[in-house]
Amino acid sequence: MTGVQTCALPIFSDTTVLLILTAPEVTAMPDQSACYPGFVFLSGTSTGSTNSRRIFDHWSGGNDQQFTPDRFQVRPKYDFDAAEAGADLEFWLVATENNGCSDSDNVIIHVVPTVVDAVPDLRVCERGFVQLDGYYSGLDRKSTRLNSSHIPLS
């Protein structure tokens, strides 16, 4: 073929350096149950690289106003709200290094409403008998019917 021109392609190259950064390791406490009204102390551990500095640890989940002193403690107290009774609350312990690496672990807190219900007020005649009944439900997740023997009134 006449008049056809061929080109020599230049050879291109590039280099990528891959730097592996150490991430923190986070472990939250085991899942558990707690009673409402009440509270729980959240806890966990976080470790990081010896070559980097931790920016922060914090707990996510829940309501800010219910953490004492605040959610930026490794072991804050969390007070349950009435709306949380009977719920499963999920909290995450998060740690972030200044190198941008982070890790997290969660804990589920089952908030058990404690219920105590006695019989309504009664009118009883003098020298009569009364049977008092009640009901309790709590952390053991069992319901217990409470009653007394007949009590003579004098």
N, CA and C of each residue as an Amber inpcrd file, in Angstrom:
protein
   462
   0.8410000  -1.1520000   0.0000000   0.0000000   0.0000000   0.0000000
   0.8940000   1.2250000   0.0000000   0.5230000   2.0750000  -0.8230000
   1.3010000   3.3060000  -0.8960000   0.5000000   4.4240000  -0.2600000
   1.1390000   5.3580000   0.3320000   0.5090000   6.5160000   0.9510000
  -0.0560000   6.2550000   2.3340000   0.1530000   5.1070000   2.9380000
  -0.3540000   4.8380000   4.2950000   0.7640000   5.1390000   5.2630000
   0.4230000   5.8920000   6.2630000   1.4100000   6.2850000   7.2530000
   1.1560000   5.5060000   8.5440000   2.1660000   5.0330000   9.2050000
   2.0260000   4.3530000  10.4930000   2.6520000   5.2200000  11.5700000
   2.0610000   5.1530000  12.7740000   2.5620000   5.9360000  13.9070000
   3.1040000   4.9920000  14.9670000   4.1510000   5.4080000  15.5720000
   4.6720000   4.6580000  16.7090000   4.0280000   5.2320000  17.9670000
   3.3410000   4.3860000  18.7430000   2.7050000   4.8490000  19.9650000
   3.7450000   4.9840000  21.0780000   3.6910000   6.0990000  21.8210000
   4.6320000   6.2240000  22.9390000   4.2240000   5.2690000  24.0690000
   5.1480000   4.8980000  24.8700000   4.8870000   4.0080000  26.0080000
   4.6380000   4.8860000  27.2300000   3.4610000   4.6810000  27.8550000
   3.0950000   5.4310000  29.0480000   3.2340000   4.5400000  30.2710000
   3.5670000   5.1470000  31.3880000   3.6100000   4.3870000  32.6380000
   3.2070000   5.3100000  33.7800000   2.7770000   4.7080000  34.8620000
   2.3830000   5.4480000  36.0460000   2.6510000   4.5610000  37.2480000
   2.8400000   5.1720000  38.3880000   3.1090000   4.4250000  39.6120000
   2.1160000   4.8480000  40.6860000   1.5980000   3.8960000  41.4100000
   0.7140000   4.1650000  42.5350000   1.3530000   3.5870000  43.7860000
   1.4530000   4.4120000  44.8080000   1.9650000   3.9480000  46.0940000
   0.7610000   3.6850000  46.9810000   0.7050000   2.5050000  47.5310000
  -0.3970000   2.1200000  48.3970000   0.1070000   2.1130000  49.8340000
  -0.4480000   3.0090000  50.6570000  -0.0720000   3.1120000  52.0570000
  -1.2060000   2.5190000  52.8820000  -0.9080000   1.4870000  53.6290000
  -1.9250000   0.8290000  54.4480000  -1.8900000   1.4510000  55.8360000
  -3.0140000   2.0640000  56.2040000  -3.1310000   2.7410000  57.4880000
  -3.7780000   1.8190000  58.5090000  -3.3600000   1.9410000  59.7360000
  -3.9200000   1.1260000  60.8060000  -5.2070000   1.7650000  61.3180000
  -6.2380000   0.9640000  61.3870000  -7.5290000   1.4380000  61.9060000
  -7.6350000   1.0650000  63.3790000  -8.4230000   1.8180000  64.1310000
  -8.6530000   1.4410000  65.5270000  -9.4770000   0.1610000  65.5890000
  -9.4280000  -0.5100000  66.7150000 -10.2600000  -1.6870000  66.9420000
 -11.2070000  -1.3490000  68.0800000 -12.5000000  -1.5270000  67.8430000
 -13.5180000  -1.1400000  68.8070000 -14.3260000  -2.3610000  69.2200000
 -14.5910000  -2.4730000  70.5200000 -15.4410000  -3.5320000  71.0480000
 -16.4180000  -2.9160000  72.0430000 -17.7090000  -2.9920000  71.7340000
 -18.7420000  -2.5100000  72.6540000 -19.1110000  -3.6390000  73.6090000
 -19.7340000  -3.2750000  74.7070000 -20.1630000  -4.2600000  75.7000000
 -21.1780000  -5.2250000  75.0880000 -21.4100000  -6.3870000  75.7260000
 -22.4050000  -7.3320000  75.2040000 -23.8220000  -6.7680000  75.2950000
 -24.7080000  -7.2790000  74.4410000 -26.1160000  -6.9030000  74.5040000
 -26.6800000  -7.2660000  75.8770000 -27.6510000  -6.4890000  76.3430000
 -28.2420000  -6.7680000  77.6470000 -29.6210000  -6.1610000  77.7740000
 -30.2850000  -6.4870000  78.8740000 -31.5830000  -5.9250000  79.2090000
 -31.4420000  -5.0510000  80.4360000 -32.2730000  -4.0210000  80.5060000
 -32.2970000  -3.1260000  81.6560000 -33.7330000  -2.6550000  81.8490000
 -34.0680000  -2.2870000  83.0740000 -35.4440000  -1.8990000  83.4060000
 -35.6970000  -0.4210000  83.1840000 -36.9350000  -0.1330000  82.7760000
 -37.4270000   1.2380000  82.8010000 -38.4450000   1.3120000  83.9290000
 -38.4180000   2.3110000  84.8030000 -37.4890000   3.4360000  84.7750000
 -36.1060000   2.9840000  85.2290000 -35.0950000   3.5570000  84.6230000
 -33.7310000   3.1890000  84.9770000 -32.7370000   3.7630000  84.0040000
 -31.5460000   3.1670000  84.0230000 -30.4450000   3.6560000  83.2000000
 -29.4840000   2.5120000  82.9420000 -28.5150000   2.7740000  82.0760000
 -27.4520000   1.8200000  81.8040000 -26.1560000   2.6090000  81.6450000
 -25.0550000   2.0380000  82.0900000 -23.7380000   2.5970000  81.7960000
 -23.2250000   1.8820000  80.5570000 -23.0700000   2.6080000  79.4580000
 -22.5230000   2.0250000  78.2320000 -21.0160000   1.9200000  78.4040000
 -20.4330000   0.8580000  77.8790000 -18.9840000   0.7210000  77.9870000
 -18.4390000  -0.0340000  76.7890000 -17.1650000   0.1230000  76.5850000
 -16.4930000  -0.5620000  75.4940000 -15.0230000  -0.2010000  75.5200000
 -14.2890000  -0.7630000  74.5860000 -12.8600000  -0.4720000  74.4880000
 -12.5310000  -0.0950000  73.0560000 -11.4920000   0.7110000  72.9180000
 -10.9940000   1.0270000  71.5850000  -9.4780000   1.1540000  71.6800000
  -8.8120000   0.5720000  70.7120000  -7.3570000   0.6560000  70.6430000
  -6.9890000   1.1830000  69.2770000  -5.8400000   1.7900000  69.1850000
  -5.4360000   2.3630000  67.9020000  -3.9740000   2.1210000  67.6230000
  -3.5300000   2.6530000  66.5280000  -2.1470000   2.5500000  66.0930000
  -1.2460000   3.3550000  67.0160000  -0.0350000   2.8960000  67.1970000
   0.9300000   3.6660000  67.9970000   1.4580000   4.8490000  67.1950000
   1.2780000   4.8470000  65.8630000   1.7940000   5.9250000  65.0220000
   0.7580000   7.0040000  64.7210000  -0.4700000   6.8050000  65.1540000
  -1.4880000   7.8170000  64.8830000  -2.1830000   8.1920000  66.1870000
  -2.8150000   9.3420000  66.1690000  -3.5110000   9.8260000  67.3540000
  -5.0070000   9.7390000  67.1480000  -5.7190000   9.3330000  68.1730000
  -7.1650000   9.2130000  68.1020000  -7.7920000  10.5890000  68.0370000
  -8.6860000  10.8180000  67.1020000  -9.4210000  12.0680000  67.0620000
 -10.5270000  12.0300000  68.1110000 -11.3700000  10.9990000  68.0910000
 -12.4080000  10.9110000  69.1070000 -13.0350000   9.5410000  69.1590000
 -13.5850000   9.2470000  70.3160000 -14.4820000   8.1160000  70.5290000
 -15.8200000   8.7380000  70.8750000 -16.8850000   8.1570000  70.4100000
 -18.2050000   8.6330000  70.8220000 -19.2320000   7.5290000  70.6420000
 -20.3580000   7.6930000  71.2960000 -21.4870000   6.7890000  71.1600000
 -22.5190000   7.4420000  70.2480000 -23.0270000   6.7000000  69.2870000
 -24.1310000   7.1980000  68.4750000 -25.3680000   6.3780000  68.8160000
 -26.5200000   6.9400000  68.5190000 -27.7810000   6.3150000  68.9050000
 -28.3140000   6.9950000  70.1480000 -29.5780000   6.7770000  70.4360000
 -30.1670000   7.3730000  71.6300000 -30.4100000   8.8630000  71.4750000
 -30.6920000   9.4900000  72.5890000 -31.0500000  10.9030000  72.6340000
 -29.9470000  11.6610000  73.3640000 -29.4200000  12.7290000  72.7660000
 -28.3180000  13.4980000  73.3640000 -28.5570000  13.9140000  74.8060000
 -29.7870000  14.3250000  75.1270000 -30.0820000  14.8340000  76.4610000
 -30.0480000  13.7450000  77.5270000 -30.0100000  12.5030000  77.1350000
 -30.0620000  11.4090000  78.0980000 -28.6880000  10.8310000  78.4180000
 -27.6080000  11.3660000  77.8320000 -26.2510000  10.9300000  78.1380000
 -25.6890000  11.8020000  79.2480000 -25.0430000  11.1830000  80.2420000
 -24.3920000  11.9230000  81.3150000 -22.9450000  11.4530000  81.4100000
 -21.9220000  12.2880000  81.3280000 -22.0330000  13.7140000  81.0750000
 -22.3620000  14.0210000  79.6160000 -21.8760000  13.2310000  78.6500000
 -22.2410000  13.4150000  77.2450000 -21.8580000  12.1540000  76.4820000
 -22.1790000  12.1110000  75.1960000 -21.9240000  10.9000000  74.3930000
 -20.4560000  10.7240000  74.0020000 -19.5980000  11.6970000  74.3560000
 -18.1830000  11.6180000  74.0010000 -17.3380000  11.0060000  75.1170000
 -17.9370000  10.2150000  75.9680000 -17.2360000   9.4710000  77.0140000
 -17.2520000   7.9980000  76.6180000 -16.2370000   7.2490000  77.0050000
 -16.2250000   5.8240000  76.6930000 -17.2330000   5.0830000  77.5720000
 -17.5340000   5.6140000  78.7700000 -18.4800000   4.9630000  79.6860000
 -19.5390000   5.9670000  80.1890000 -20.4130000   6.4510000  79.2900000
 -21.4360000   7.3940000  79.7510000 -22.6300000   6.6690000  80.3740000
 -23.3540000   7.3950000  81.1990000 -24.6230000   6.9090000  81.7470000
 -25.7100000   7.3310000  80.7660000 -26.6360000   6.4180000  80.4680000
 -27.7600000   6.7370000  79.5980000 -29.0500000   6.4770000  80.3630000
 -29.8460000   7.5280000  80.5710000 -31.1250000   7.4260000  81.2720000
 -32.2300000   7.1620000  80.2700000 -33.0410000   6.1420000  80.5440000
 -34.1190000   5.7960000  79.6240000 -35.2690000   6.7940000  79.7210000
 -35.8680000   7.0540000  78.5920000 -37.0410000   7.9020000  78.4570000
 -38.2750000   6.9940000  78.4490000 -39.4030000   7.5080000  78.8900000
 -40.6390000   6.7050000  78.9190000 -40.9740000   6.1300000  77.5460000
 -40.6880000   6.8690000  76.4860000 -40.9890000   6.3980000  75.1290000
 -40.1210000   5.2000000  74.7360000 -39.0210000   4.9710000  75.4540000
 -38.1140000   3.8630000  75.1230000 -38.4630000   2.5710000  75.8620000
 -39.4000000   2.6350000  76.8140000 -39.8120000   1.4390000  77.5520000
 -40.3820000   0.4140000  76.5800000 -39.8930000  -0.7970000  76.6490000
 -40.3370000  -1.8650000  75.7610000 -39.6030000  -1.9200000  74.4330000
 -38.6530000  -1.0170000  74.2090000 -37.9420000  -0.9550000  72.9240000
 -36.5690000  -1.6160000  73.0150000 -36.0350000  -1.9550000  71.8680000
 -34.6450000  -2.3830000  71.7490000 -33.8690000  -1.1870000  71.2170000
 -32.9630000  -0.6580000  72.0350000 -32.1630000   0.4960000  71.6380000
 -30.8150000   0.0220000  71.1160000 -30.3640000   0.5960000  70.0200000
 -29.0670000   0.2400000  69.4500000 -28.1250000   1.4290000  69.5960000
 -26.9740000   1.1700000  70.2010000 -25.9390000   2.1770000  70.3730000
 -24.6760000   1.6900000  69.6780000 -23.9230000   2.6270000  69.0780000
 -22.6760000   2.3110000  68.3900000 -21.5320000   3.0670000  69.0620000
 -20.4740000   2.3440000  69.4350000 -19.2440000   2.9790000  69.8950000
 -18.3730000   3.1710000  68.6620000 -18.0050000   4.4210000  68.3710000
 -17.2530000   4.7620000  67.1600000 -15.9250000   5.3840000  67.5660000
 -14.8350000   4.9250000  66.9640000 -13.5120000   5.5200000  67.1840000
 -12.9390000   5.8960000  65.8290000 -12.3400000   7.0790000  65.7570000
 -11.7380000   7.5680000  64.5180000 -10.3300000   8.0610000  64.8080000
  -9.3830000   7.6310000  63.9950000  -7.9940000   8.0740000  64.1190000
  -7.7910000   9.3290000  63.2760000  -6.7170000  10.0810000  63.5480000
  -6.4690000  11.2780000  62.7410000  -6.0390000  10.9420000  61.3150000
  -5.7790000   9.6590000  61.0380000  -5.4630000   9.2610000  59.6680000
  -6.7320000   9.0150000  58.8520000  -7.9050000   9.2080000  59.4690000
  -9.1730000   9.0360000  58.7660000  -9.7780000   7.6530000  58.9000000
  -9.0410000   6.7000000  59.4500000  -9.5680000   5.3460000  59.6120000
 -10.4630000   5.2850000  60.8500000 -11.5360000   4.5050000  60.7490000
 -12.4360000   4.3800000  61.8920000 -12.9600000   2.9550000  61.9940000
 -13.5260000   2.6710000  63.1410000 -14.1450000   1.3730000  63.3950000
 -15.2980000   1.6120000  64.3580000 -16.2350000   0.6940000  64.3930000
 -17.3540000   0.8210000  65.3170000 -17.8670000  -0.5640000  65.6880000
 -18.5660000  -0.6140000  66.8060000 -19.2140000  -1.8470000  67.2540000
 -20.4970000  -1.4340000  67.9570000 -21.5150000  -2.2930000  67.8890000
 -22.8000000  -1.9160000  68.4630000 -23.1750000  -2.7690000  69.6660000
 -24.1220000  -2.2660000  70.4260000 -24.7230000  -2.9930000  71.5410000
 -26.2270000  -2.7230000  71.4810000 -27.0130000  -3.7500000  71.7610000
 -28.4660000  -3.6290000  71.8210000 -28.8640000  -3.6810000  73.3020000
 -29.6270000  -2.6870000  73.7320000 -30.1640000  -2.6640000  75.0900000
 -31.6650000  -2.8470000  74.9920000 -32.1650000  -3.9450000  75.5630000
 -33.6120000  -4.1830000  75.5970000 -34.1440000  -3.5060000  76.8550000
 -34.9760000  -2.5010000  76.6750000 -35.5190000  -1.7430000  77.8040000
 -36.8460000  -2.3800000  78.2130000 -36.8300000  -2.9840000  79.3900000
 -37.9870000  -3.7200000  79.8850000 -38.8350000  -2.8010000  80.7640000
 -40.0970000  -2.5940000  80.3960000 -40.9440000  -1.7820000  81.2660000
 -41.2940000  -2.5750000  82.5200000 -41.1360000  -1.9670000  83.6660000
 -41.5070000  -2.6030000  84.9160000 -42.9160000  -2.1570000  85.2570000
 -43.7800000  -3.1240000  85.4650000 -45.1780000  -2.8240000  85.7380000
 -45.5560000  -3.4440000  87.0730000 -46.1090000  -2.6430000  87.9490000
 -46.6840000  -3.1340000  89.1970000 -48.1000000  -2.6020000  89.2440000
 -49.0580000  -3.5170000  89.3990000 -50.4500000  -3.1140000  89.3790000
 -51.1610000  -3.7950000  90.5330000 -51.6310000  -3.0300000  91.4840000
 -52.3870000  -3.5630000  92.6140000 -53.8780000  -3.4620000  92.3150000
 -54.6770000  -4.1420000  93.1440000 -56.1270000  -4.0550000  92.9680000
 -56.5710000  -2.6260000  93.2310000 -57.7060000  -2.2370000  92.6870000
 -58.2080000  -0.8940000  92.9760000 -58.5730000  -0.7510000  94.4570000
 -58.7530000   0.4840000  94.8810000 -59.1690000   0.7280000  96.2620000
 -60.4630000  -0.0320000  96.5510000 -60.5870000  -0.4940000  97.8030000
 -61.7440000  -1.3060000  98.1890000 -62.4500000  -0.7050000  99.3920000
 -63.7080000  -1.0210000  99.5290000 -64.4700000  -0.7380000 100.7530000
 -64.7860000  -2.0870000 101.3690000 -64.4660000  -2.1970000 102.6270000
 -64.6570000  -3.4710000 103.3100000 -65.3930000  -3.2090000 104.6170000
 -66.3060000  -4.0750000 104.9090000 -67.0490000  -3.9430000 106.1690000
 -66.1930000  -4.4090000 107.3360000 -66.4430000  -3.8140000 108.4720000
 -65.7590000  -4.1960000 109.7020000 -65.9940000  -5.6770000 109.9420000
 -64.9930000  -6.3550000 110.4290000 -64.9770000  -7.7930000 110.6970000
 -65.1260000  -8.6000000 109.4000000 -64.8450000  -7.9670000 108.2800000
 -64.9080000  -8.6740000 107.0120000 -63.5200000  -9.2020000 106.6360000
 -63.4500000  -9.8080000 105.4940000 -62.1930000 -10.3230000 104.9730000
 -61.9150000  -9.6490000 103.6400000 -60.6570000  -9.5740000 103.3080000
 -60.2980000  -8.9940000 102.0230000 -59.1790000  -9.8170000 101.4040000
 -59.2370000  -9.9730000 100.1240000 -58.1540000 -10.6410000  99.3870000
 -57.4810000  -9.5880000  98.5310000 -56.1820000  -9.4000000  98.7190000
 -55.4260000  -8.4210000  97.9460000 -54.6720000  -9.1320000  96.8430000
 -54.8140000  -8.6500000  95.6450000 -54.1290000  -9.2300000  94.4960000
 -53.2700000  -8.1530000  93.8560000 -52.2840000  -8.5660000  93.1100000
 -51.4510000  -7.6280000  92.3830000 -50.7600000  -8.3350000  91.2400000
 -50.0370000  -7.5660000  90.4640000 -49.3730000  -8.0910000  89.2700000
 -48.0360000  -7.3910000  89.1300000 -47.0120000  -8.1620000  88.8180000
 -45.6670000  -7.6070000  88.6230000 -45.0910000  -8.1890000  87.3450000
 -44.4640000  -7.3440000  86.5540000 -43.7520000  -7.7980000  85.3690000
 -42.4650000  -6.9910000  85.2990000 -41.3370000  -7.6550000  85.0970000
 -40.0800000  -6.9190000  85.0990000 -39.0070000  -7.5860000  84.2890000
 -37.7620000  -7.4240000  84.7380000 -36.5810000  -7.8230000  83.9920000
 -36.5200000  -9.3110000  83.6850000 -37.0860000 -10.1530000  84.5570000
 -37.0290000 -11.5870000  84.2940000 -37.9670000 -11.9870000  83.1570000
 -38.6950000 -11.0040000  82.5990000 -39.6170000 -11.2020000  81.4830000
 -40.7400000 -12.1850000  81.8140000 -40.9460000 -12.4370000  83.1010000
 -42.0460000 -13.2750000  83.5380000 -43.0640000 -12.3750000  84.2070000
 -44.3020000 -12.7600000  84.1070000 -45.3420000 -12.0440000  84.8280000
 -45.6640000 -12.8370000  86.0750000 -45.8070000 -12.1670000  87.1650000
 -46.0770000 -12.8360000  88.4280000 -47.3510000 -12.2470000  89.0110000
 -48.2670000 -13.1050000  89.3590000 -49.4900000 -12.6560000  90.0270000
 -49.2300000 -12.7840000  91.5190000 -49.4160000 -11.6920000  92.2220000
 -49.1810000 -11.6660000  93.6590000 -50.5270000 -11.6620000  94.3670000
 -50.6490000 -12.4390000  95.4140000 -51.8640000 -12.3340000  96.2080000
 -51.5600000 -12.6830000  97.6450000 -52.4100000 -12.2480000  98.5020000
 -52.2440000 -12.5180000  99.9160000 -53.3530000 -13.4760000 100.3420000
 -53.2120000 -14.0010000 101.5050000 -54.3100000 -14.8010000 102.0480000
 -55.3900000 -13.8440000 102.5390000 -56.5190000 -14.3670000 102.8900000
 -57.5990000 -13.5210000 103.3980000 -57.1510000 -12.8710000 104.7030000
 -57.3600000 -11.6000000 104.8020000 -56.9450000 -10.8510000 105.9760000
 -58.1910000 -10.4300000 106.7490000 -58.3400000 -10.8940000 107.9940000
 -59.5040000 -10.4490000 108.7680000 -59.3210000  -8.9970000 109.1970000
 -60.3720000  -8.2240000 109.0970000 -60.3480000  -6.8270000 109.5210000
 -61.1120000  -6.6950000 110.8180000 -60.5400000  -6.0060000 111.7480000
 -61.2610000  -5.8500000 113.0180000 -61.6120000  -4.4130000 113.2670000
